[in-house]
Coordinates of C-alpha atoms in Angstrom, one line a residue:
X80 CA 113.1 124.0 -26.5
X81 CA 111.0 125.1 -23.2
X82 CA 112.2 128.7 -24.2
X83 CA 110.3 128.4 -27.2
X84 CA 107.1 126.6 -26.3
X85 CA 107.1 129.2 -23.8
X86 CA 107.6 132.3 -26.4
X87 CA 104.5 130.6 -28.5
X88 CA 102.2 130.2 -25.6
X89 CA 102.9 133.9 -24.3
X90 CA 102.3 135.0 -28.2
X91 CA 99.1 132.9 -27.9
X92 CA 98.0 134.3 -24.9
X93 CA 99.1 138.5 -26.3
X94 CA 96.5 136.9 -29.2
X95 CA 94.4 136.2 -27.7
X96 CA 93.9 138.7 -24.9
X97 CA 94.0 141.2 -28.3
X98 CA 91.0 139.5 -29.8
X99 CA 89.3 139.3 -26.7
X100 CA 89.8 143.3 -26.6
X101 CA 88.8 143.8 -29.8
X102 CA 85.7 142.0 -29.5
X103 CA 85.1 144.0 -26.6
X104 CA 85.8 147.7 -27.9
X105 CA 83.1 146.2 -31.2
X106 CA 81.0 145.2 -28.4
X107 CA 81.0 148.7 -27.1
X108 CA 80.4 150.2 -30.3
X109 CA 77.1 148.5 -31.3
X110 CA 73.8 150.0 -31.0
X111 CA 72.1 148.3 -28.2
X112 CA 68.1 148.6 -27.5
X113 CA 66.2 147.6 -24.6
X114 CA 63.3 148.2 -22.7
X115 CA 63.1 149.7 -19.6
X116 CA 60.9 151.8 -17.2
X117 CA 62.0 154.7 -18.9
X118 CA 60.6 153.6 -22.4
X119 CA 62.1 152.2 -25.1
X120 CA 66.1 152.7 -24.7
X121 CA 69.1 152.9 -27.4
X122 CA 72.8 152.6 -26.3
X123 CA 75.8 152.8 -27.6
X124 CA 79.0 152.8 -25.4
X125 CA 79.0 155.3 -22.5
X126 CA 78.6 158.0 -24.8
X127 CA 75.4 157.7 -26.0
X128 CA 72.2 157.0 -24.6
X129 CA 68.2 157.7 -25.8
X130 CA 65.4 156.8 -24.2
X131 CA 62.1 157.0 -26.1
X132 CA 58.5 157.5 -25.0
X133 CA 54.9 158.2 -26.2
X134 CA 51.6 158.9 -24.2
X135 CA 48.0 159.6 -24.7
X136 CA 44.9 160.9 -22.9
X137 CA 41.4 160.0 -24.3
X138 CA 39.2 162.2 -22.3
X139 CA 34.8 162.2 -22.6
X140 CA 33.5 164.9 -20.1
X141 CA 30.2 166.4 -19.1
X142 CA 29.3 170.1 -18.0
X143 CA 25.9 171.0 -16.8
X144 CA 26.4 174.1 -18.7
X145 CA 29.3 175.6 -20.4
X146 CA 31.2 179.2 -20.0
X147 CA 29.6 181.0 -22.5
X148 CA 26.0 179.6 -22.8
X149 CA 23.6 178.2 -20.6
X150 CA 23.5 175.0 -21.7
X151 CA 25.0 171.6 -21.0
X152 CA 27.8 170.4 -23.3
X153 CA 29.9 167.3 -23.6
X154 CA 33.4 166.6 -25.0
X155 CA 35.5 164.0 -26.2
X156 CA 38.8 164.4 -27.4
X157 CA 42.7 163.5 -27.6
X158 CA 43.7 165.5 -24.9
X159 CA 47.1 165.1 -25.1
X160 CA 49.9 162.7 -27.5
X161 CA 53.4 163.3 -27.0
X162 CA 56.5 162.0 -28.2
X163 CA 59.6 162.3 -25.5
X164 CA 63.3 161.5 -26.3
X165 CA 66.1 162.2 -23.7
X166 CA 69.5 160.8 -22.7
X167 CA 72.9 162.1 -23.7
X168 CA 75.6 163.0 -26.3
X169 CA 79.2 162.7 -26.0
X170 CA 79.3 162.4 -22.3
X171 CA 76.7 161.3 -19.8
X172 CA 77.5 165.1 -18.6
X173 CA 75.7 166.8 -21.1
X174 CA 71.9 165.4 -20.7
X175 CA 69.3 166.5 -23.7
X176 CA 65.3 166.3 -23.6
X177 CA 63.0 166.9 -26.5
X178 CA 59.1 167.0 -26.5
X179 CA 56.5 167.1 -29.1
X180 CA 53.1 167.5 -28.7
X181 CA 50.1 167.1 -31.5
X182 CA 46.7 166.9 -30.0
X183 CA 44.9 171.0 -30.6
X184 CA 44.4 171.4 -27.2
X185 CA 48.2 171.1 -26.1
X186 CA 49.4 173.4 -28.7
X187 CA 49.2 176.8 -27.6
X188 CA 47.0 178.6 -30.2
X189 CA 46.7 181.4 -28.3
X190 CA 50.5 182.4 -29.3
X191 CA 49.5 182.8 -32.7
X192 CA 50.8 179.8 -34.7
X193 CA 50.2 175.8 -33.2
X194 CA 53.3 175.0 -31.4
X195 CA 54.4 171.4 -31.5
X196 CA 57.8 171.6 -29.4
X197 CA 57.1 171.5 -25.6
X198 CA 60.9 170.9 -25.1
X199 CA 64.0 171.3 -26.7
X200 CA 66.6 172.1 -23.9
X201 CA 70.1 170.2 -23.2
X202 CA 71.7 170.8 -19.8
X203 CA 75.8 170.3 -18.7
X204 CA 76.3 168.3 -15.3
X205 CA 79.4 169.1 -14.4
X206 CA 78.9 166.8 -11.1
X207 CA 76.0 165.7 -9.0
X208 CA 75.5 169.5 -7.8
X209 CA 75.0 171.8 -10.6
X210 CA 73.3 171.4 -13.7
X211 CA 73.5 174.5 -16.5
X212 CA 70.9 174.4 -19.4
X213 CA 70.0 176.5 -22.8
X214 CA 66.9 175.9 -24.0
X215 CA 63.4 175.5 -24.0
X216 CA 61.7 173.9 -21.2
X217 CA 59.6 174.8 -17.7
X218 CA 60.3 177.5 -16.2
X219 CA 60.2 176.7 -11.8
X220 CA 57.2 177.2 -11.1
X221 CA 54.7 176.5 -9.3
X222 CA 54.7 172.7 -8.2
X223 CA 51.6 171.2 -10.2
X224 CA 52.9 172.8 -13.4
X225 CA 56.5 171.5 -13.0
X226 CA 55.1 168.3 -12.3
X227 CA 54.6 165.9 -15.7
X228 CA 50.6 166.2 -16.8
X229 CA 51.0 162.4 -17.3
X230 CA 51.6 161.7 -13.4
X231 CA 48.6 164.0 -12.5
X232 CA 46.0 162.6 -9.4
X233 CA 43.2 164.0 -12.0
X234 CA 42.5 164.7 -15.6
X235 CA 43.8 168.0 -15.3
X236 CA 45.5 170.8 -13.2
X237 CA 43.8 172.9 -11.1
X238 CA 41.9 176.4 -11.9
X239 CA 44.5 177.7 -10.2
X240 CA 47.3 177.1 -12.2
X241 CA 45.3 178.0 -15.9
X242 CA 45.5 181.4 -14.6
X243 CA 49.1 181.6 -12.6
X244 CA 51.3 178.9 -14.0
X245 CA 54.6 180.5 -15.5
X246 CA 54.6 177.5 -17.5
X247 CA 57.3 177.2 -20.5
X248 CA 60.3 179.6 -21.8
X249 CA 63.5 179.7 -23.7
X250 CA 66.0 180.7 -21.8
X251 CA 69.4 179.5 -19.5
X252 CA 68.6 177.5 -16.3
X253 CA 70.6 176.9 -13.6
X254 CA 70.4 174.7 -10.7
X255 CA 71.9 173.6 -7.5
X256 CA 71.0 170.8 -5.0
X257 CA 73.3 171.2 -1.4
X258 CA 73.1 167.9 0.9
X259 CA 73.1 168.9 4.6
X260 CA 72.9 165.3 6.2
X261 CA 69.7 163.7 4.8
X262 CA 68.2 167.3 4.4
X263 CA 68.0 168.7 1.3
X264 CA 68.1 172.8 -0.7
X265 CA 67.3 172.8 -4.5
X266 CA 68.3 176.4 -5.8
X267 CA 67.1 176.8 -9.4
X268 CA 67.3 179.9 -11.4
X269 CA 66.5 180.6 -15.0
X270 CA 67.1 183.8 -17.1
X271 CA 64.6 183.3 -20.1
X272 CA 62.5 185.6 -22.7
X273 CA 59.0 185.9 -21.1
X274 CA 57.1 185.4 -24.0
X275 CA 56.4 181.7 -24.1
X276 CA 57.3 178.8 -26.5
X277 CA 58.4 179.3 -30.1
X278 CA 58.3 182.8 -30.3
X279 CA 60.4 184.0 -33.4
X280 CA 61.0 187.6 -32.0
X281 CA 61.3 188.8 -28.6
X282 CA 61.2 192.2 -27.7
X283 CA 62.9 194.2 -24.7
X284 CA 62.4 192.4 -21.4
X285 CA 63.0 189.2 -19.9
X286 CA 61.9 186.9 -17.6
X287 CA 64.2 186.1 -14.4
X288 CA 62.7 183.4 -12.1
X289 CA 64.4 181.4 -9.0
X290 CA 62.9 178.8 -6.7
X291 CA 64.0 177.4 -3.5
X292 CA 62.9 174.0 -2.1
X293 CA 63.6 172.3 1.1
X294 CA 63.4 168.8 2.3
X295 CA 63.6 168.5 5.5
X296 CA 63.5 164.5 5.8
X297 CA 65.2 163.8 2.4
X298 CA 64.3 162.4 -1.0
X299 CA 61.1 160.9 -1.5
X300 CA 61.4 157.6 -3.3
X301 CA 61.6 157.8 -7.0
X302 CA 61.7 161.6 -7.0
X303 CA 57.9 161.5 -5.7
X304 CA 58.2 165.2 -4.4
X305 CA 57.5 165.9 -8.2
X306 CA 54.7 163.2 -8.7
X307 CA 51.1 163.5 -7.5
X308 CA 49.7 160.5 -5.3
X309 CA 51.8 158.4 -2.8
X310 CA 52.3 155.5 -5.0
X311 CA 55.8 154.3 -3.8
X312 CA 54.4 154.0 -0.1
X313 CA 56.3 156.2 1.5
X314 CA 57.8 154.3 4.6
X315 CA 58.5 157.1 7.0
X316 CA 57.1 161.1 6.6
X317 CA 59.0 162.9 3.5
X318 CA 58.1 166.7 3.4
X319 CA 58.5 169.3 0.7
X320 CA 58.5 172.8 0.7
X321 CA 59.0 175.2 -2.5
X322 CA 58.8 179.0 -2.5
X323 CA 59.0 180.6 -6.2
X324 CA 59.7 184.5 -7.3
X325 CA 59.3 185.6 -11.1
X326 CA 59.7 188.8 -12.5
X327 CA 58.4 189.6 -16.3
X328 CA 59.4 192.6 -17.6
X329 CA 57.2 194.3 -21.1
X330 CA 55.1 191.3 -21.4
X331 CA 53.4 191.2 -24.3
X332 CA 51.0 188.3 -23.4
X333 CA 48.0 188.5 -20.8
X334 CA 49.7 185.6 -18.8
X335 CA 53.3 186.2 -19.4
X336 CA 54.4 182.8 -21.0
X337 CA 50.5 182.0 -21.9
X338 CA 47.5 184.0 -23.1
X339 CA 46.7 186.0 -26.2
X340 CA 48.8 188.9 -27.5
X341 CA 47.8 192.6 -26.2
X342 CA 47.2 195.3 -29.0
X343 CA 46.2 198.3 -29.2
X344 CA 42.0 199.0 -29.7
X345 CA 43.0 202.3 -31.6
X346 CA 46.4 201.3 -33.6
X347 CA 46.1 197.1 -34.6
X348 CA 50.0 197.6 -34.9
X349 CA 50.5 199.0 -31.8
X350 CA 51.8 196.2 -29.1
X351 CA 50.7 196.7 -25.3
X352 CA 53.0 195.8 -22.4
X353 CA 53.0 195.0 -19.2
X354 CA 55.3 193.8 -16.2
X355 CA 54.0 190.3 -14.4
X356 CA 55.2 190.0 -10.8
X357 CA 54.2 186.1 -9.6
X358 CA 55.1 184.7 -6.0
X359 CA 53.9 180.8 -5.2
X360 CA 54.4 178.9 -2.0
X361 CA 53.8 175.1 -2.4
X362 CA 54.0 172.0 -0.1
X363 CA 54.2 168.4 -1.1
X364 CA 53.6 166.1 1.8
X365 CA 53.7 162.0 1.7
X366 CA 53.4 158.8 4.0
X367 CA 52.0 155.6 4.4
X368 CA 49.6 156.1 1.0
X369 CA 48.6 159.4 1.9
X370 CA 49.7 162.4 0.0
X371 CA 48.9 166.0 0.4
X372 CA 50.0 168.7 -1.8
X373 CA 48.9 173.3 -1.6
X374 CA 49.5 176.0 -3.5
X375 CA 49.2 179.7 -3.2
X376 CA 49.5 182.0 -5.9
X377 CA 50.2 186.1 -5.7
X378 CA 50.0 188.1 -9.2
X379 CA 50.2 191.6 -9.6
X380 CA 49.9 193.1 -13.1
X381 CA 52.0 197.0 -13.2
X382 CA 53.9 199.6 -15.6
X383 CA 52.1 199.7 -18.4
X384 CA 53.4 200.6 -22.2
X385 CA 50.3 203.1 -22.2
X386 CA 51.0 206.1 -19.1
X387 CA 47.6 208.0 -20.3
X388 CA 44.4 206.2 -20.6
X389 CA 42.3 209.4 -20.8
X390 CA 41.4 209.2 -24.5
X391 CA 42.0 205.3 -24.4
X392 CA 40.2 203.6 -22.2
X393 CA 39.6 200.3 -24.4
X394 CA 43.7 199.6 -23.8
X395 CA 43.2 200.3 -19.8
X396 CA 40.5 197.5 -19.9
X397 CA 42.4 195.3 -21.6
X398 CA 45.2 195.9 -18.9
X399 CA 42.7 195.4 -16.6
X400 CA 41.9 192.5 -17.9
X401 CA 45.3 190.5 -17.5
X402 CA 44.9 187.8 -14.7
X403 CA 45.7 189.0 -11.2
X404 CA 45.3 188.3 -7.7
X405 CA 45.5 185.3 -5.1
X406 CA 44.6 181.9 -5.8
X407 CA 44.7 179.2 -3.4
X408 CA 44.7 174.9 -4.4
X409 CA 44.7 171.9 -2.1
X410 CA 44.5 168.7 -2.8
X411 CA 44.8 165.7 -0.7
X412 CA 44.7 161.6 -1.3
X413 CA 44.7 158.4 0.0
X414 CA 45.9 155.0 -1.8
X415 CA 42.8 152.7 -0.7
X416 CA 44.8 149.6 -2.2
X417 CA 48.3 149.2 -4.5
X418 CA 46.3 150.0 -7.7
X419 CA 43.3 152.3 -6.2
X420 CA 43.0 156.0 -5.5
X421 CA 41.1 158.3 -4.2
X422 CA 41.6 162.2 -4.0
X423 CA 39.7 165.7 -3.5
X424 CA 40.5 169.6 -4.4
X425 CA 39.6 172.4 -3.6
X426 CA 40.5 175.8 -5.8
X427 CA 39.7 179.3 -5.1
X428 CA 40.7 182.5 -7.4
X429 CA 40.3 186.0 -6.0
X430 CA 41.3 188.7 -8.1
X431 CA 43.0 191.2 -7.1
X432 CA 40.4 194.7 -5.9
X433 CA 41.7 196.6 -8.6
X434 CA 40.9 194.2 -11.3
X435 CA 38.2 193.0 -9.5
X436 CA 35.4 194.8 -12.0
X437 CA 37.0 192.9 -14.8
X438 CA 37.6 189.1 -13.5
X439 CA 35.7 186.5 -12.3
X440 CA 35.9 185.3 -8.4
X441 CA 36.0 181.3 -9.1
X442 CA 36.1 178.7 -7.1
X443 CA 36.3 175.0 -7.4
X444 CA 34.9 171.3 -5.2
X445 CA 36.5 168.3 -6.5
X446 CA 37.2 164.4 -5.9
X447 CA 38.5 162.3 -8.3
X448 CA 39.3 158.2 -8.5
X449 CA 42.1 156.5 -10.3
X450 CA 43.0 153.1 -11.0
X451 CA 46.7 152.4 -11.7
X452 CA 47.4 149.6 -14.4
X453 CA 51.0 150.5 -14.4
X454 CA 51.8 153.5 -12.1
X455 CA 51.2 157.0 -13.8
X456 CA 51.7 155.3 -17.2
X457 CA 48.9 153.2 -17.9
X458 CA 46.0 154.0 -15.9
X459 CA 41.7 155.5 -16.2
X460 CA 40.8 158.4 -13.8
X461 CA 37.5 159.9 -13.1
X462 CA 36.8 163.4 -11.8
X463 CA 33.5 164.6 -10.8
X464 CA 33.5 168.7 -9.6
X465 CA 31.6 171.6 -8.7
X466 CA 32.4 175.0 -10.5
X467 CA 31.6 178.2 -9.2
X468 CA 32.2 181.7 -10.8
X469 CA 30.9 184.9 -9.6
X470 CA 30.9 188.7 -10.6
X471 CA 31.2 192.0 -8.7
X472 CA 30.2 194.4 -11.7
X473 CA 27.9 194.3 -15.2
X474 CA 30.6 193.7 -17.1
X475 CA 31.1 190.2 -15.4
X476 CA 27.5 189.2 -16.8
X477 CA 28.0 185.7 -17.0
X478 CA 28.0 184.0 -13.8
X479 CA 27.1 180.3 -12.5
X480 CA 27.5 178.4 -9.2
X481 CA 27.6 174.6 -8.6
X482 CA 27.7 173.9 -12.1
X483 CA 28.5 170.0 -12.6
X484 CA 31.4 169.1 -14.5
X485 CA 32.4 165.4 -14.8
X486 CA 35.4 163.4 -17.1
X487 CA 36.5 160.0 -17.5
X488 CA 40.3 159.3 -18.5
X489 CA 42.6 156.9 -19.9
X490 CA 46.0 157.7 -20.1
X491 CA 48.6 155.0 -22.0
X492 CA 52.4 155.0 -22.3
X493 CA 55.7 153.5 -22.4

């Protein structure tokens, strides 16, 4: 009799240990949302994961007179509205990111046809180490580009950067981080077409970029060696130091990745080409509230498609034309309370002396405020700056110095 009422309670207890399982495993398999500080988030198991997020920049701005005319001007526009989604498929090991963007400014007209996807790239972690990616994303650049445009200390990057970024590519990216104590080296490399985002041919040459970058005190908090402003507080010195190289062989565009398409003057069918050399050096230095962050740009412009200009000398100007030279930026900051901020630039271009009868010498004097409602999410900026451009030749007619140029920004997102 025992032997039996034991039997039937260890069959109850197989039961239910089962349906506790199964419940479990359904558990598992249900779509689960929440909302976290990386947006709105959909789960399901450990195989699955999206996290989804939208922001906005409502910018109004002011310019004592504007590049073309002397006159003042104003704007007001949607400066930028994106959609994000990234997380992963299958495995937490293989990590996806999409972008889209949909205001005009953030489009890229220039490359012919409006281009909605920023990102589309999805990257294998084999382990904490290496990551390998296909796709389209930011190339390693220099550090205000890589950084997010929504965690930006003002409205906008630098001078500096319009005319040197490397800015986005398709292509295969792969990184490295090496731990040495708390110091750490981030290796990343990428291998990518040259000619920019959505391009739907590409011709001979490619793009081969790698960056180095060393922390000599460790991580910052929250990754803030790739946010502007030291909003976490940094409790004790973090230092960053980054050191780019990118090659661009038959570029087809005046800025590599950016910029209008080079043709001919004497045959419309005729594309030009051109090989882009870039080298930046950038720092990223926080503590206490304060935050400091440089740049320095080198282009150099060479080999062009077109060996004799003798009997064209309308293609050698537009060759001539193609942004090159050394540009410095440097900004620094101070947190003045949890929420308040207050910063200042400084940005100087010099082209290059033999391009220099063709481009502007600019320069820019900046300080800026912002008011966090919710860290780099939610927050109203104000930028007030000096503009200076100056010519060494008639062809530069158009020159101005001191001109005023002011904007007010609200940025919202999840």
């Amino acid at each position: 009799m025992r032997i039996t009422k034991s039997i039937r309670l260890l069959f109850c207890a197989i039961g239910l240990y089962g349906t506790s399982l199964a419940q479990d495993i359904e558990d598992a398999n249900k779509l689960k949302t929440d909302f976290t500080d990386k947006g709105l988030q959909f789960t399901k198991g450990d195989n699955f994961l999206l996290n989804f997020r939208f922001r906005t920049q409502l910018r109004a701005g002011y310019y004592s007179r504007t590049d073309d005319v002397d006159e003042h001007g104003f704007e007001g526009m949607v400066r930028r509205f994106r959609l994000r989604f990234e997380g992963h498929l299958l495995s937490p090991k293989l990590e996806y990111k999409l972008q889209l963007s949909f205001s005009k400014r953030d489009m890229d007209l220039d490359s012919g046809d409006p281009q909605i996807v920023r990102d589309a790239v999805f990257y294998y972690n084999p382990n904490k180490y290496w990551s390998l990616g296909l796709g389209q994303t930011k190339l390693p650049g220099n550090r205000e580009r890589v950084n997010s445009s929504g965690e930006l200390q003002m409205p906008d990057r630098s001078i500096a950067n319009s005319k040197f970024t490397l800015d986005r590519d398709f292509g295969i990216f792969i990184n490295r981080q090496i731990a040495i104590q708390k110091q750490v080296i981030q290796l990343q490399t990428a291998i990518s077409t040259g000619d920019g985002r959505g391009q739907v041919s590409v011709d001979k040459g490619l793009a081969y970029t790698g960056r180095i970058e060393y922390l000599p005190f460790g991580e910052f908090k929250n990754k803030g060696h790739y946010f502007e402003g030291d909003l976490e507080f940094e409790e004790t010195p973090k230092l960053s130091l980054g050191l780019t190289y990118s090659k661009n062989f038959r570029a087809n565009r005046t800025g590599g990745q950016l910029g209008k398409h080079m043709y001919s003057a004497y045959d419309e069918e005729e594309a030009l080409y051109a090989n882009i050399r870039t080298i930046i050096a950038d720092a990223m230095f926080k503590y206490n509230g304060w935050a400091f962050m440089g740049e320095y740009f080198d282009r150099k412009v060479d080999d062009f498609s077109v060996k004799d200009f003798s009997d064209r000398p309308d293609d050698l100007v537009t060759f001539l034309k193609m942004p090159a030279g050394k540009a410095i930026n440097v900004q620094g900051s101070k947190m003045v309370s949890k929420k308040d901020e207050i910063v200042i630039r400084y940005t100087q271009i010099k082209p290059h002396k033999e391009v220099a009868l063709y481009q502007y010498r600019m320069a820019t004097k900046a300080i800026g405020y912002s008011h966090y409602f919710n860290k780099h999410k939610i927050k109203l900026q104000g930028y007030l700056g000096l503009d200076d451009r100056m010519g060494d030749s008639d062809e530069l007619d158009d020159p101005f110095k001191n001109r005023v140029n002011g904007m007010i920004q609200l940025e919202i997102g999840i």
